[in-house]
Coordinates of C-alpha atoms in Angstrom, one line a residue:
M1 CA 20.9 51.7 -67.9
T2 CA 20.1 54.6 -65.3
E3 CA 22.5 57.2 -63.7
I4 CA 22.4 55.3 -60.4
D5 CA 22.5 51.9 -61.9
A6 CA 25.6 52.8 -63.7
A7 CA 27.0 53.9 -60.2
R8 CA 26.5 50.5 -58.1
N9 CA 29.0 48.4 -56.7
Q10 CA 32.0 50.8 -57.6
L11 CA 33.9 51.4 -54.4
R12 CA 35.7 54.7 -54.3
L13 CA 38.5 55.7 -52.5
L14 CA 40.9 58.9 -52.7
V15 CA 44.3 57.1 -53.0
H16 CA 46.5 59.9 -53.2
L17 CA 46.4 63.9 -52.9
S18 CA 49.0 66.4 -53.6
S19 CA 48.3 70.3 -53.1
H20 CA 50.7 73.1 -54.0
S21 CA 50.3 76.5 -52.3
F22 CA 46.8 76.1 -51.0
R23 CA 45.9 78.0 -48.1
N24 CA 48.3 77.6 -45.1
L25 CA 49.1 73.9 -46.0
K26 CA 52.5 73.3 -46.7
D27 CA 53.1 71.6 -50.3
I28 CA 51.9 68.0 -49.6
D29 CA 52.1 64.4 -51.1
W30 CA 49.5 62.2 -49.3
Q31 CA 48.4 58.6 -49.8
P32 CA 45.4 58.5 -47.3
G33 CA 43.9 54.7 -48.4
Q34 CA 40.7 53.1 -46.8
G35 CA 39.9 53.6 -43.4
C36 CA 39.3 56.4 -40.8
H37 CA 42.2 58.8 -40.8
L38 CA 42.4 61.3 -37.7
L39 CA 44.1 64.7 -38.3
I40 CA 45.2 66.0 -35.0
G41 CA 46.6 69.5 -34.3
P42 CA 46.1 72.9 -32.7
N43 CA 44.0 75.5 -34.1
G44 CA 45.2 77.1 -37.3
S45 CA 47.5 74.1 -38.3
G46 CA 45.6 73.4 -41.6
K47 CA 43.1 70.6 -40.6
S48 CA 40.2 72.3 -42.2
S49 CA 42.4 73.7 -44.8
L50 CA 43.3 69.9 -45.7
L51 CA 39.5 68.8 -45.7
E52 CA 38.8 71.7 -47.9
S53 CA 41.3 70.8 -50.5
V54 CA 39.6 67.3 -50.6
Y55 CA 36.1 68.8 -50.9
L56 CA 37.1 70.9 -53.8
L57 CA 39.0 68.4 -55.4
A58 CA 35.6 66.3 -55.3
T59 CA 33.3 69.0 -56.0
T60 CA 34.9 71.9 -57.5
R61 CA 33.9 74.3 -55.1
S62 CA 34.9 75.3 -51.3
F63 CA 33.0 75.2 -48.3
R64 CA 34.5 78.0 -46.8
T65 CA 34.4 80.7 -49.6
S66 CA 32.5 81.4 -52.9
Q67 CA 36.0 82.8 -54.2
P68 CA 38.3 80.1 -55.1
G69 CA 41.0 82.7 -55.4
D70 CA 40.6 82.9 -51.6
C71 CA 42.2 79.6 -51.3
V72 CA 45.6 80.6 -52.8
R73 CA 48.6 80.8 -50.1
H74 CA 49.1 84.3 -49.0
G75 CA 52.1 85.5 -51.0
E76 CA 51.6 83.1 -54.1
G77 CA 49.4 83.8 -57.3
E78 CA 47.9 80.3 -57.9
F79 CA 47.1 77.0 -56.2
H80 CA 46.6 73.4 -57.6
V81 CA 45.1 70.3 -55.7
T82 CA 45.3 66.8 -57.9
G83 CA 43.9 63.7 -56.5
E84 CA 43.6 60.1 -57.9
V85 CA 40.5 58.0 -57.1
D86 CA 40.5 54.3 -57.1
S87 CA 37.0 52.7 -58.3
G88 CA 38.2 49.8 -60.0
V89 CA 40.0 52.0 -62.4
R90 CA 42.4 54.9 -61.7
S91 CA 40.8 58.6 -62.2
R92 CA 43.1 61.6 -62.0
L93 CA 41.2 65.0 -60.8
E94 CA 42.9 68.2 -60.6
V95 CA 41.4 71.6 -59.5
G96 CA 43.4 75.1 -59.4
W97 CA 43.6 78.7 -59.5
V98 CA 45.8 80.2 -62.0
S99 CA 46.7 83.1 -63.8
G100 CA 43.1 84.8 -61.8
G101 CA 41.1 82.0 -63.0
R102 CA 39.8 78.7 -62.0
F103 CA 40.2 75.3 -63.9
R104 CA 39.7 71.7 -63.5
R105 CA 40.7 68.6 -65.2
L106 CA 39.6 65.0 -65.4
N107 CA 42.4 62.4 -66.6
D108 CA 44.3 65.2 -68.0
R109 CA 41.7 66.9 -70.0
S110 CA 38.8 69.4 -69.8
A111 CA 35.5 67.5 -69.2
P112 CA 31.9 68.5 -68.5
L113 CA 31.2 69.5 -64.8
V114 CA 29.0 66.4 -64.5
E115 CA 31.5 64.0 -65.5
H116 CA 33.9 65.6 -62.8
L117 CA 31.0 65.1 -59.7
R118 CA 30.6 61.6 -60.6
V119 CA 34.2 60.5 -59.6
L120 CA 34.6 61.3 -56.0
P121 CA 31.2 61.3 -54.0
V122 CA 31.9 63.1 -50.9
V123 CA 29.6 64.5 -47.5
A124 CA 31.0 67.1 -45.5
W125 CA 30.1 68.6 -41.9
T126 CA 32.1 71.5 -41.4
D127 CA 31.8 74.7 -39.6
A128 CA 30.4 76.0 -42.3
D129 CA 27.3 73.5 -41.8
R130 CA 26.9 74.8 -38.0
D131 CA 23.7 77.1 -38.7
L132 CA 22.2 74.5 -41.1
L133 CA 19.6 73.2 -38.5
S134 CA 18.5 76.9 -37.3
G135 CA 19.9 79.5 -39.8
P136 CA 18.2 80.8 -42.8
P137 CA 16.0 78.6 -45.4
A138 CA 18.5 78.9 -48.3
L139 CA 21.2 76.8 -46.1
R140 CA 18.8 73.8 -46.0
R141 CA 18.0 74.2 -49.6
R142 CA 21.6 74.1 -50.2
F143 CA 21.9 70.9 -48.4
I144 CA 19.1 69.1 -50.1
D145 CA 20.2 70.2 -53.6
Q146 CA 23.9 69.0 -52.4
G147 CA 22.5 65.6 -51.6
I148 CA 20.6 65.3 -54.8
V149 CA 23.6 66.2 -57.2
A150 CA 26.0 64.0 -55.1
E151 CA 23.2 61.0 -56.4
R152 CA 22.5 62.2 -59.6
P153 CA 25.0 65.1 -61.0
T154 CA 22.8 65.7 -64.1
A155 CA 20.4 67.3 -61.7
L156 CA 22.7 70.2 -61.9
E157 CA 21.1 70.9 -65.6
T158 CA 17.7 71.1 -63.9
L159 CA 18.8 73.4 -61.1
A160 CA 20.8 75.6 -63.7
R161 CA 17.7 75.9 -65.8
Y162 CA 15.5 77.2 -63.0
R163 CA 18.0 79.7 -61.7
Q164 CA 18.5 81.2 -65.3
A165 CA 14.5 81.6 -65.7
L166 CA 14.2 82.6 -62.3
A167 CA 17.0 85.4 -63.1
G168 CA 15.2 86.3 -66.6
K169 CA 11.9 86.6 -64.9
R170 CA 13.4 88.9 -62.2
V171 CA 14.7 91.4 -64.7
L172 CA 11.6 92.0 -66.4
L173 CA 9.8 92.4 -63.1
M174 CA 12.0 95.1 -61.8
E175 CA 11.6 96.5 -65.1
R176 CA 7.9 96.4 -64.9
R177 CA 7.6 94.6 -68.2
K178 CA 4.7 92.6 -69.4
A179 CA 6.1 89.5 -71.4
I180 CA 6.9 87.1 -68.5
G181 CA 4.4 84.3 -69.5
P182 CA 7.0 82.6 -71.3
W183 CA 9.8 82.7 -68.1
N184 CA 6.9 81.6 -66.1
E185 CA 6.4 78.3 -68.4
V186 CA 9.6 77.5 -68.4
L187 CA 10.0 78.2 -64.3
A188 CA 7.3 75.8 -63.7
G189 CA 8.8 73.2 -65.8
A190 CA 12.3 73.0 -63.9
A191 CA 10.0 73.9 -60.9
S192 CA 8.2 70.9 -60.9
E193 CA 11.0 68.7 -61.5
I194 CA 13.2 70.4 -58.5
M195 CA 10.1 69.9 -56.3
K196 CA 9.9 66.2 -57.3
L197 CA 13.3 65.6 -56.6
R198 CA 13.6 67.6 -53.0
R199 CA 10.5 65.9 -51.9
D200 CA 11.7 62.3 -52.9
Y201 CA 14.9 63.2 -51.2
M202 CA 13.9 64.5 -48.0
E203 CA 11.5 61.4 -47.6
R204 CA 14.5 59.3 -48.1
V205 CA 17.0 61.0 -45.8
S206 CA 14.5 61.0 -42.9
T207 CA 14.2 57.7 -43.0
E208 CA 18.0 57.1 -43.1
F209 CA 18.5 59.7 -40.4
A210 CA 16.1 57.6 -38.4
A211 CA 18.2 54.5 -38.9
A212 CA 21.3 56.7 -38.0
A213 CA 20.0 57.8 -35.0
S214 CA 18.8 54.2 -33.7
L215 CA 22.3 52.8 -34.7
S216 CA 23.9 55.7 -32.4
G217 CA 22.1 54.2 -29.3
L218 CA 21.6 57.6 -28.1
S219 CA 18.2 58.6 -26.8
L220 CA 16.8 61.6 -28.5
P221 CA 13.6 63.1 -28.7
L222 CA 11.7 62.4 -32.0
V223 CA 13.3 64.5 -34.6
E224 CA 11.1 65.2 -37.9
L225 CA 12.4 66.4 -40.9
R226 CA 9.8 68.0 -43.6
Y227 CA 10.1 69.7 -46.8
R228 CA 8.2 72.7 -46.9
P229 CA 7.7 73.8 -50.7
S230 CA 7.0 77.6 -51.4
I231 CA 4.5 75.8 -53.9
D232 CA 2.2 73.7 -51.4
I233 CA 0.0 71.3 -53.6
M234 CA -0.8 67.9 -53.6
E235 CA 0.1 66.7 -57.2
I236 CA 3.4 68.0 -58.0
T237 CA 2.9 68.7 -61.9
Q238 CA 4.2 71.1 -64.4
E239 CA 0.4 72.3 -65.0
H240 CA -0.3 72.7 -61.3
V241 CA 3.0 74.3 -60.8
L242 CA 2.2 76.8 -63.5
A243 CA -1.2 77.8 -62.3
T244 CA 0.1 78.6 -58.7
I245 CA 2.7 80.5 -60.4
E246 CA 0.3 82.4 -62.4
S247 CA -2.3 83.0 -59.4
F248 CA 0.7 85.4 -58.0
E249 CA 1.4 87.3 -61.0
R250 CA -0.2 90.6 -59.8
R251 CA 1.3 90.4 -56.5
E252 CA 4.6 90.1 -58.4
R253 CA 4.3 92.8 -60.3
D254 CA 3.4 94.8 -57.4
K255 CA 6.5 94.1 -55.2
G256 CA 8.6 93.8 -58.8
R257 CA 10.2 90.4 -57.6
P258 CA 9.1 86.4 -58.0
L259 CA 7.2 85.6 -55.0
V260 CA 6.7 81.6 -55.3
G261 CA 8.9 78.8 -56.3
P262 CA 11.8 76.5 -55.4
H263 CA 14.2 79.3 -54.5
L264 CA 11.7 80.0 -51.6
D265 CA 11.7 76.5 -50.1
D266 CA 12.6 75.2 -46.7
V267 CA 12.9 72.4 -44.6
E268 CA 11.3 72.0 -41.2
I269 CA 13.2 70.3 -38.3
L270 CA 11.4 69.2 -35.2
F271 CA 13.1 68.2 -32.1
G272 CA 10.4 66.6 -30.0
G273 CA 7.8 68.0 -31.7
R274 CA 9.3 71.8 -31.3
G275 CA 11.4 73.7 -33.8
I276 CA 15.0 73.1 -33.6
R277 CA 15.6 76.8 -33.4
R278 CA 14.1 77.3 -30.2
V279 CA 15.0 74.0 -28.2
G280 CA 18.3 72.6 -29.3
S281 CA 21.5 72.8 -27.3
A282 CA 24.8 73.4 -29.2
G283 CA 25.8 69.8 -28.6
E284 CA 22.2 68.3 -29.6
R285 CA 22.7 70.1 -32.9
K286 CA 25.7 69.0 -33.2
V287 CA 24.8 65.5 -32.9
L288 CA 21.9 66.1 -35.3
G289 CA 24.3 67.3 -37.8
L290 CA 26.8 64.5 -37.5
L291 CA 23.6 62.2 -37.8
L292 CA 22.4 64.2 -40.9
A293 CA 25.7 63.8 -42.7
A294 CA 25.5 60.2 -41.7
A295 CA 22.3 59.8 -43.5
R296 CA 23.2 61.5 -46.5
G297 CA 26.1 58.9 -46.6
R298 CA 23.8 56.0 -46.4
L299 CA 21.5 57.0 -49.4
L300 CA 24.7 57.7 -51.5
G301 CA 25.9 53.9 -50.1
A302 CA 22.1 52.7 -51.3
V303 CA 22.9 53.5 -54.6
G304 CA 26.6 52.2 -54.9
R305 CA 28.3 55.6 -54.4
D306 CA 29.9 55.2 -50.8
P307 CA 31.2 58.7 -50.2
I308 CA 34.4 60.0 -48.6
Y309 CA 33.3 61.7 -45.1
L310 CA 34.8 65.0 -44.3
L311 CA 34.2 65.7 -40.5
D312 CA 36.0 69.0 -39.3
D313 CA 36.3 69.5 -35.4
A314 CA 33.8 66.4 -35.2
D315 CA 34.5 66.5 -31.4
T316 CA 33.7 70.0 -30.4
E317 CA 30.7 70.6 -28.2
L318 CA 30.5 66.8 -27.7
D319 CA 31.3 65.0 -24.3
R320 CA 33.3 61.6 -24.8
G321 CA 29.8 59.4 -24.5
R322 CA 28.0 61.3 -27.4
L323 CA 31.1 61.5 -29.6
E324 CA 31.7 57.7 -29.0
A325 CA 28.0 57.0 -30.1
V326 CA 27.9 59.2 -32.9
F327 CA 31.3 58.3 -34.4
G328 CA 30.1 54.5 -34.1
V329 CA 27.6 55.5 -36.9
F330 CA 30.8 56.1 -39.4
S331 CA 32.4 52.7 -38.2
E332 CA 31.5 51.0 -41.3
A333 CA 32.5 53.7 -43.7
K334 CA 34.6 52.9 -46.3
Q335 CA 36.9 56.3 -46.1
V336 CA 36.7 58.9 -43.0
L337 CA 39.0 62.0 -42.4
V338 CA 38.1 63.4 -39.3
S339 CA 40.1 66.6 -37.6
S340 CA 40.3 67.5 -34.2
N341 CA 42.5 69.4 -31.7
R342 CA 41.8 67.0 -28.8
S343 CA 43.9 63.5 -29.7
E344 CA 43.0 62.5 -26.0
V345 CA 39.4 61.9 -26.7
W346 CA 39.7 59.7 -29.5
G347 CA 40.6 56.3 -27.7
M348 CA 37.6 54.6 -29.0
A349 CA 38.7 55.3 -32.8
E350 CA 40.7 51.9 -32.7
G351 CA 42.2 51.2 -36.1
A352 CA 42.0 54.7 -37.0
T353 CA 45.2 56.1 -38.7
R354 CA 46.7 59.3 -37.1
W355 CA 48.3 62.2 -38.6
R356 CA 49.7 65.5 -37.1
L357 CA 49.0 68.8 -38.6
E358 CA 51.5 71.7 -37.5
E359 CA 51.8 74.9 -38.8
G360 CA 50.4 73.4 -42.1
D361 CA 52.8 70.4 -42.0
L362 CA 51.5 66.8 -42.4
S363 CA 53.0 63.8 -40.8
P364 CA 52.4 60.5 -39.4
A365 CA 51.5 61.0 -35.7

């Protein structure tokens, strides 16, 4: 049975969340359950922090900072987030920062990161993603890899193998040492796997993006998502990848750094045949970003890993018509957490459970 087959038909819901000394949140004990949950409150009230705590619980990483210690409430020395996930059986996740160190636990025990990531699939669209469409390529590489790992957490091992080999090769090139052949072979093996995973993922996410755009009913110019690998070859094999890497060896030695490989891949996003950087308005980019989030979630749903969606300030930069159209794409989602500071624009969210955040305090609206 494959990793994907094993995940099929397992509905996962976050059914309990508690946090202690996390950001500006007052300590919470929350049972969100199935469906859509609207988190309403003014700026700085803790809405993003609540979504961040869920994301951190699911992925062990923050979408705001690379330093988990930054999540400790001012004046405190540690934080602790715990959640229970129902997938037919209950699983307990814990993450935190204690005495200057990060920890995570699954069902009250230490567990490999891959096992932790299998428990609660999550798709987020937050302020941290606002530059995905028009910002540097690293953001789009991260977008692809996050999607791949959400589907198959064991892909982390391939990504880590590539990063380690790349770091080793960088040192040799900087020190002008000659023995880079073995590193190139390791890089080629990991790179060919990553390129196949990225190409396959982008083909599938493009299809699901088109489906989500159609479901929204919005009249959008044609949107094209194209994977642009640094190693542009028709047949992705370890041998062909290695040959390409080796063809750059002289230039890499001159520059003192690796010049080709998945660490330089990109995704081209065309909006009506033109680069999104040049033509997309803030509102159009927000629509496309939310549709991309929906596409990622649809892919996870197709393999039986329906995610929890975290949509931070989902209504900003959108008029009511476009907000209603885009939000309708998420209407069949099993669990959605949406933050907003404009309760008046959410009249179309019938059946949603409303919560109020004021100065870090969460309560029913």
